[in-house]
mmCIF file of C-alpha atoms in Angstrom:
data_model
loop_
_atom_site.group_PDB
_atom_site.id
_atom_site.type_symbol
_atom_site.label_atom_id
_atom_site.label_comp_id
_atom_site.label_asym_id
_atom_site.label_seq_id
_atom_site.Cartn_x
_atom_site.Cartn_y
_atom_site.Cartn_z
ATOM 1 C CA UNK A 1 0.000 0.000 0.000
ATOM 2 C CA UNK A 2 1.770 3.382 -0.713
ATOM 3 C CA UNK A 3 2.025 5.442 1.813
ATOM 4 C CA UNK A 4 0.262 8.610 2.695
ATOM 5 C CA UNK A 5 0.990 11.830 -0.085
ATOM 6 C CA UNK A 6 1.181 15.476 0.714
ATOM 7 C CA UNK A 7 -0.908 17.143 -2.263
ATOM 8 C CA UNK A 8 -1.387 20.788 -1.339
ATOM 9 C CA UNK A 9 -2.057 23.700 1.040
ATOM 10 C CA UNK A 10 -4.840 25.339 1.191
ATOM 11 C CA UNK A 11 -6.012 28.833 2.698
ATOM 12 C CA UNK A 12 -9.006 29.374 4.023
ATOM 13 C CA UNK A 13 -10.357 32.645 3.853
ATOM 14 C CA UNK A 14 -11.834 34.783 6.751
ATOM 15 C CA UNK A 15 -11.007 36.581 9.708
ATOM 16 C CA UNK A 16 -8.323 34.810 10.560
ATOM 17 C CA UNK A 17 -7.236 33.204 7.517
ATOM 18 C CA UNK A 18 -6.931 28.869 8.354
ATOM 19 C CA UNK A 19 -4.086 27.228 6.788
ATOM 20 C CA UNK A 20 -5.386 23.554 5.934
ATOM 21 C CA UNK A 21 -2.889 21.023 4.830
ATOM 22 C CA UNK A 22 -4.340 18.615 2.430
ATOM 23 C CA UNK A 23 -3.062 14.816 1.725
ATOM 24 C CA UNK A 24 -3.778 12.090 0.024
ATOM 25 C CA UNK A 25 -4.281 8.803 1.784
ATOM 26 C CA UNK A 26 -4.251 5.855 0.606
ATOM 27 C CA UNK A 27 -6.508 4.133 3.894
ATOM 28 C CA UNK A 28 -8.630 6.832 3.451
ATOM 29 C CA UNK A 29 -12.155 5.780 2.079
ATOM 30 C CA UNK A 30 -14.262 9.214 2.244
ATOM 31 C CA UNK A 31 -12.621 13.272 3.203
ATOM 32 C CA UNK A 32 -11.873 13.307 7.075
ATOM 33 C CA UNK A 33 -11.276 16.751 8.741
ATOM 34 C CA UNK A 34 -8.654 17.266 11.755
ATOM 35 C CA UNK A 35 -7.841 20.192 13.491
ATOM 36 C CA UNK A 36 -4.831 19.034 16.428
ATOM 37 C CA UNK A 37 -5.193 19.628 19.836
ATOM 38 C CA UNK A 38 -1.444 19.669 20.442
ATOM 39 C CA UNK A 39 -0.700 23.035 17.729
ATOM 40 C CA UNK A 40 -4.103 23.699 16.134
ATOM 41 C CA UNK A 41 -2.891 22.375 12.444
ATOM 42 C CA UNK A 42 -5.876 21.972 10.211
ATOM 43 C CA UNK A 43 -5.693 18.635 7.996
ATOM 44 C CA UNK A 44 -7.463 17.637 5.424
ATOM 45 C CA UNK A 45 -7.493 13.679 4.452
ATOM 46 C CA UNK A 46 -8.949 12.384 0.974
ATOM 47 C CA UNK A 47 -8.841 9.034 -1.103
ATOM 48 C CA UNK A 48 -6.173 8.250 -3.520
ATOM 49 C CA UNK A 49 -8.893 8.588 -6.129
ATOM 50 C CA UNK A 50 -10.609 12.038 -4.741
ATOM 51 C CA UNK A 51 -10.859 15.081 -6.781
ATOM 52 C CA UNK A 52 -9.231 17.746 -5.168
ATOM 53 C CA UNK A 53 -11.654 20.377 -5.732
ATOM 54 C CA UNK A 54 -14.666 17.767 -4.063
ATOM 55 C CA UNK A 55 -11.852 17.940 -1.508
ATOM 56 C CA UNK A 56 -12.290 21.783 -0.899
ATOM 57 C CA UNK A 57 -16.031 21.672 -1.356
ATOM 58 C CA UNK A 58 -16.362 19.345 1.685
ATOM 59 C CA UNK A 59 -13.978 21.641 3.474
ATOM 60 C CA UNK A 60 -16.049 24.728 2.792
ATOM 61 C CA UNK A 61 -19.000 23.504 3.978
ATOM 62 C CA UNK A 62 -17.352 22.500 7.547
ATOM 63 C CA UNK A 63 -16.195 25.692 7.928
ATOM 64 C CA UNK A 64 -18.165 26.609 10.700
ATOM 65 C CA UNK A 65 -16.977 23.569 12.147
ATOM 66 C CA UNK A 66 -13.473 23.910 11.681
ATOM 67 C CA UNK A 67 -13.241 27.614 12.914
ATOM 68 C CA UNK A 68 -14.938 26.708 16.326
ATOM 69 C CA UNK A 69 -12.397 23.495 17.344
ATOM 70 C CA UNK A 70 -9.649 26.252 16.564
ATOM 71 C CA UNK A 71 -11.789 29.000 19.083
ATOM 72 C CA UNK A 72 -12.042 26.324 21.682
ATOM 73 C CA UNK A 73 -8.856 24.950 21.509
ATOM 74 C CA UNK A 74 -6.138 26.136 24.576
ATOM 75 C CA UNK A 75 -4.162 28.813 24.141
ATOM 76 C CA UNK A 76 -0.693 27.499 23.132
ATOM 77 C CA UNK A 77 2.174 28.156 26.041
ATOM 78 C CA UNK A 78 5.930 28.453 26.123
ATOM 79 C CA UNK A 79 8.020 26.582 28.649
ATOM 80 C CA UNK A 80 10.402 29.047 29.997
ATOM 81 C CA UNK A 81 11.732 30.959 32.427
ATOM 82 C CA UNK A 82 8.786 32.807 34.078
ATOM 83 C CA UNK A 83 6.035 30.882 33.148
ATOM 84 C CA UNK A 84 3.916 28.136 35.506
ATOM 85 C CA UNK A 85 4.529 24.921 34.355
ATOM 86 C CA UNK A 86 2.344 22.167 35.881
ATOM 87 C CA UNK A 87 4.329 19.303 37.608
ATOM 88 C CA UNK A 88 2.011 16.307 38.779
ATOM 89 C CA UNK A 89 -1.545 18.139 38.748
ATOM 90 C CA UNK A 90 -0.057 21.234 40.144
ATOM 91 C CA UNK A 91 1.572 24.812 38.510
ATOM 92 C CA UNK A 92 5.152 25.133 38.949
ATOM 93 C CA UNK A 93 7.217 28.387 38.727
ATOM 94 C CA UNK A 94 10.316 28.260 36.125
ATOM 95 C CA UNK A 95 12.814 30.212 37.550
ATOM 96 C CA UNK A 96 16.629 30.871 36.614
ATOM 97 C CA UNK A 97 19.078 28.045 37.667
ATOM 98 C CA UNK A 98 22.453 27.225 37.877
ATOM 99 C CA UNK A 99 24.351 24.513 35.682
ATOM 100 C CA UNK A 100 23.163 22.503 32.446
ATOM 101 C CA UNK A 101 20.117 20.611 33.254
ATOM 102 C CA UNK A 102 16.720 21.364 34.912
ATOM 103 C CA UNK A 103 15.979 20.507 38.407
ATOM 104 C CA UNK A 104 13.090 20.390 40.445
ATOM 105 C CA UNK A 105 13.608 21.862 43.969
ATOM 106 C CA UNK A 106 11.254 23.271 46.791
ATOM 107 C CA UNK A 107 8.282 23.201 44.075
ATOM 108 C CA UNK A 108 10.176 25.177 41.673
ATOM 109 C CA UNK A 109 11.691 24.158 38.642
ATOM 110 C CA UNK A 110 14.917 25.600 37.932
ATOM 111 C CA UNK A 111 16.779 26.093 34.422
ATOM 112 C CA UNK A 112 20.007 27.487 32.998
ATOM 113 C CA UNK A 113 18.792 30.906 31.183
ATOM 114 C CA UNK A 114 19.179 30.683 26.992
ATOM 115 C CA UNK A 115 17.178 29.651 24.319
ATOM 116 C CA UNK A 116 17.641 25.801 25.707
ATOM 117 C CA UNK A 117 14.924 26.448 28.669
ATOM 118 C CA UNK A 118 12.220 24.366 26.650
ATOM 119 C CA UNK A 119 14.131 21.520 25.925
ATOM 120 C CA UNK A 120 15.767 21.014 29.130
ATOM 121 C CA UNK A 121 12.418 21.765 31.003
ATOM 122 C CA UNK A 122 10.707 18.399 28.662
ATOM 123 C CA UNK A 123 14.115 16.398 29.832
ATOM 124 C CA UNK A 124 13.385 17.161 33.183
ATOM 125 C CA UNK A 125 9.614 16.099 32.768
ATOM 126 C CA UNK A 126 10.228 12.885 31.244
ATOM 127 C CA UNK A 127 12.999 11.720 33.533
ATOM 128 C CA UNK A 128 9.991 12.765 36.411
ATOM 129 C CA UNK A 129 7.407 10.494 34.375
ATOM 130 C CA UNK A 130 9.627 7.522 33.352
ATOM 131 C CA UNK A 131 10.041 7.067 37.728
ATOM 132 C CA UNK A 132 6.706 7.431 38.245
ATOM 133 C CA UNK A 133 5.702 5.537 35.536
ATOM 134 C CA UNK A 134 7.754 2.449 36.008
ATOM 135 C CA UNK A 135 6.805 2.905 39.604
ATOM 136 C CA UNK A 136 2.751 2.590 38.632
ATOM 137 C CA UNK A 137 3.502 -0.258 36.081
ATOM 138 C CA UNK A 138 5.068 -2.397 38.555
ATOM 139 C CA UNK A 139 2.610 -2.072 41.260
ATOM 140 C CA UNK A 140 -0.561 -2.840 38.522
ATOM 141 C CA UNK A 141 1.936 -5.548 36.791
ATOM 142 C CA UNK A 142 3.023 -7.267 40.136
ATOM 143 C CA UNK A 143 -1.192 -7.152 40.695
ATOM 144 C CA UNK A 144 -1.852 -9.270 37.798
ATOM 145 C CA UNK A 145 0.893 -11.443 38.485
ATOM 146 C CA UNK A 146 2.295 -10.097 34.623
ATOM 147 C CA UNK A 147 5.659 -9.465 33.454
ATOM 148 C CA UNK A 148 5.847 -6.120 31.610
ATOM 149 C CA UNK A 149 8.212 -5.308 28.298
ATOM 150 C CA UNK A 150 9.908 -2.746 27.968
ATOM 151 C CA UNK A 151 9.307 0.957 28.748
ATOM 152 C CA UNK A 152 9.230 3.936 26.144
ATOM 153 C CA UNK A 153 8.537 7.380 26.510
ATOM 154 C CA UNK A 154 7.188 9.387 23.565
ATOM 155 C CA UNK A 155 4.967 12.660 22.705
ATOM 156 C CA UNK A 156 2.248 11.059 20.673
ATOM 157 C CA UNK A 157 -0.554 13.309 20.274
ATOM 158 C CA UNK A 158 -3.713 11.054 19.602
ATOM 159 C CA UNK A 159 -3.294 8.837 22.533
ATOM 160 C CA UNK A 160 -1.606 8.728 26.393
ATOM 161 C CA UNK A 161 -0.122 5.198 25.990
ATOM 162 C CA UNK A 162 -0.094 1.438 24.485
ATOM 163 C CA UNK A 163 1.003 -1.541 24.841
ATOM 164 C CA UNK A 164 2.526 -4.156 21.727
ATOM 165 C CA UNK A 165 1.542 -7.584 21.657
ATOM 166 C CA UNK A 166 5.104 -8.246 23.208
ATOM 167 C CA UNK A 167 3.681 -6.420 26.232
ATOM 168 C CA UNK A 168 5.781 -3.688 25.544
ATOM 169 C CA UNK A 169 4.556 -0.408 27.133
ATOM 170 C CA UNK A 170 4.742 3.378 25.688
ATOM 171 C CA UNK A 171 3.598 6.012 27.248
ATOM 172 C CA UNK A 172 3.677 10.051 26.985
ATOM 173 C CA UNK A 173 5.981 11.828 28.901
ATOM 174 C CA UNK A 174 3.188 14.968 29.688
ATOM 175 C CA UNK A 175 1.759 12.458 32.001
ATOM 176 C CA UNK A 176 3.474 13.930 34.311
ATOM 177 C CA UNK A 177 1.554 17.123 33.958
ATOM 178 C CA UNK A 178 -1.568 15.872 35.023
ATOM 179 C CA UNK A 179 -2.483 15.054 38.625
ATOM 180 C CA UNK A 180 -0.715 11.596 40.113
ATOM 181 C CA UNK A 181 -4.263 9.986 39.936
ATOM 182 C CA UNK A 182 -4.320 10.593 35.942
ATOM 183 C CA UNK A 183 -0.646 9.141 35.393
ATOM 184 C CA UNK A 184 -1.558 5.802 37.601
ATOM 185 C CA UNK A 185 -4.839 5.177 35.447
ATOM 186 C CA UNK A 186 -2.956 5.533 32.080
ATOM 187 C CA UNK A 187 -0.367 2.653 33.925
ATOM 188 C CA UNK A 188 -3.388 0.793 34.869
ATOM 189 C CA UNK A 189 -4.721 0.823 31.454
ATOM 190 C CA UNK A 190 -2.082 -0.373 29.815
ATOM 191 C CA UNK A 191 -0.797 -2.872 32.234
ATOM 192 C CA UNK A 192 -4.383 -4.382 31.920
ATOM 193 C CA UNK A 193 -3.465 -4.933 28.367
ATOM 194 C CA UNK A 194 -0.867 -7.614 29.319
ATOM 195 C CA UNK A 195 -4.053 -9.296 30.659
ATOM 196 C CA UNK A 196 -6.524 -8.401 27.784
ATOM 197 C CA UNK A 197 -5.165 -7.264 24.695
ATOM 198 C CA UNK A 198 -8.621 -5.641 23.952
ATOM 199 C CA UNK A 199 -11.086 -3.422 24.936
ATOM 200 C CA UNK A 200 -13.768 -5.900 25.484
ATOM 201 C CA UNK A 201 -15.512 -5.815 28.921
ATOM 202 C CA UNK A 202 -13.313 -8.289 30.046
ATOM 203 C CA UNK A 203 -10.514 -5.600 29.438
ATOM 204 C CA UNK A 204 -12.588 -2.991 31.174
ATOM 205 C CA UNK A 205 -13.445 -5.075 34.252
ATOM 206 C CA UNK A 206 -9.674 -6.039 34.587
ATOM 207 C CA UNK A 207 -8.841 -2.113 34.307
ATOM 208 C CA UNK A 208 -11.449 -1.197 37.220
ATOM 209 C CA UNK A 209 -10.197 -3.993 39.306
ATOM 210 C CA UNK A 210 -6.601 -1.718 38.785
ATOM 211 C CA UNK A 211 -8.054 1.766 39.179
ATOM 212 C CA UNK A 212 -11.818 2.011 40.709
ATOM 213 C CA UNK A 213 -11.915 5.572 39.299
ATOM 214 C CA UNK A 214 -11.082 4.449 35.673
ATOM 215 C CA UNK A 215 -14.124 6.413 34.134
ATOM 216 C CA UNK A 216 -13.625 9.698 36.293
ATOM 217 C CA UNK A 217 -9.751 9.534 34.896
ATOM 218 C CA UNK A 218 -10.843 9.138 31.639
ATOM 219 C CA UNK A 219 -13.377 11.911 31.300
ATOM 220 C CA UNK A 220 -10.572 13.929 32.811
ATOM 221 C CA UNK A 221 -8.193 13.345 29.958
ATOM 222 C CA UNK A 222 -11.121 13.879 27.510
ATOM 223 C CA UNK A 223 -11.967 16.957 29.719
ATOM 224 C CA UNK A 224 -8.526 18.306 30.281
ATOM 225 C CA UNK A 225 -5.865 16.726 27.933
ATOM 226 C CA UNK A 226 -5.454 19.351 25.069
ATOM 227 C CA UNK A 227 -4.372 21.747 27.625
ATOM 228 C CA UNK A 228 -1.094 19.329 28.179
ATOM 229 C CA UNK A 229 -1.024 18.888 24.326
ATOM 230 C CA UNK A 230 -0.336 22.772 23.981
ATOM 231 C CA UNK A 231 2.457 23.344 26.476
ATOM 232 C CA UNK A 232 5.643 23.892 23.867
ATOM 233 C CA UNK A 233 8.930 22.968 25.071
ATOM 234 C CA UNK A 234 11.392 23.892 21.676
ATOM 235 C CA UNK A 235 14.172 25.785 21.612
ATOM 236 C CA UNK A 236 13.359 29.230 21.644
ATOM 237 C CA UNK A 237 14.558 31.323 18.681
ATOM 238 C CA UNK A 238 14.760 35.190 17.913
ATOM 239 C CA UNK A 239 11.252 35.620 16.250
#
């Protein structure tokens, strides 16, 4: 199957103008509309065999839809020296540090002034998730009486973790953003996959047994996860 095929992009018009990205997919079986919640980018997907202009058709008449995900997506925010940065559930100050690397100390995080602050603010965060993450996975894996593979950290932005039929676990590293009680659940989900490599109600009644509060966690990432899709941690440039 070929893969996926950049084919234009395409502006919008209005007040502001919406830059939509348009490719060609070749799993694609009808025009599917995405606007991210990690950066706002606007995509549009069509069939190998699509006609473009069908393709911008379909877009104009979701216009109204497109324009109010981007109004009611969060505000996009900078990781840096002076900003609140939320560590486990709770807003951190970044303040000026000594040395190379980030630290967290007395409920601040502190970081080496340049244009570096984002980057070594995220390697701060995901050494902070991997140890609380392995911690979680453990506990729920040691529960089942399951041996767990091995342990990634990524930023994926359409899901909080999986697990591979070798039982190996990923997870994302802004899981450590959100309160401890959101991290554990996403362990808990995902260890119950070494159990149930589903999401039948057998899967589901093995995750509860885990975490009690599996549906309250999960209608708080569905409530609450964009906003820890649009913290930015790149290196900061002169613009």
């Amino acid at each position: 199957m070929a893969p996926d095929t950049p084919v234009s992009t395409h502006i919008l018009p209005g007040d502001p103008p919406v830059v939509v990205r348009l490719r060609r997919s070749a799993r694609a079986k009808r025009f599917s509309l995405r606007v991210s919640r990690a950066d706002g980018r606007v995509s549009l997907s069509l069939p190998q065999w699509a006609c473009e202009a069908e393709a911008l058709a379909f877009l104009r008449d979701r216009e109204d839809w497109v324009r109010r995900h981007l109004r009611d997506a969060p505000d996009r925010k900078l990781a840096r020296i002076g900003a609140l940065v939320p560590v486990c559930g709770t807003p951190r100050p970044v303040a000026p540090g000594p040395g190379r690397a980030a630290r967290f100390d007395g409920g601040v995080i502190h970081v080496p002034p340049g244009p570096r602050e984002g980057p070594r603010i995220k390697a701060l965060l995901t050494a902070l998730a991997r140890e609380r993450l392995s911690t979680s996975v453990a506990r729920h894996a040691q529960t089942l009486g399951r041996v767990p593979g091995r342990l990634t950290l990524r930023d994926p932005r359409s899901r909080w973790g999986s697990c591979s039929a070798r039982g190996d676990l990923m997870f994302s590293w802004r899981l450590i953003m959100a309160p401890p009680e959101i991290l554990d659940y996403v362990a808990a989900h995902e260890v119950a996959h070494l159990a149930e490599m589903n999401h039948s109600a057998a899967f589901w009644s093995v995750c509860h047994t885990l975490c009690p509060e599996t549906d309250r966690h999960r209608q708080w990432l569905r409530s609450h996860g964009a906003e820890l899709l649009a913290w930015r941690f790149d290196t900061a440039t002169n613009e």
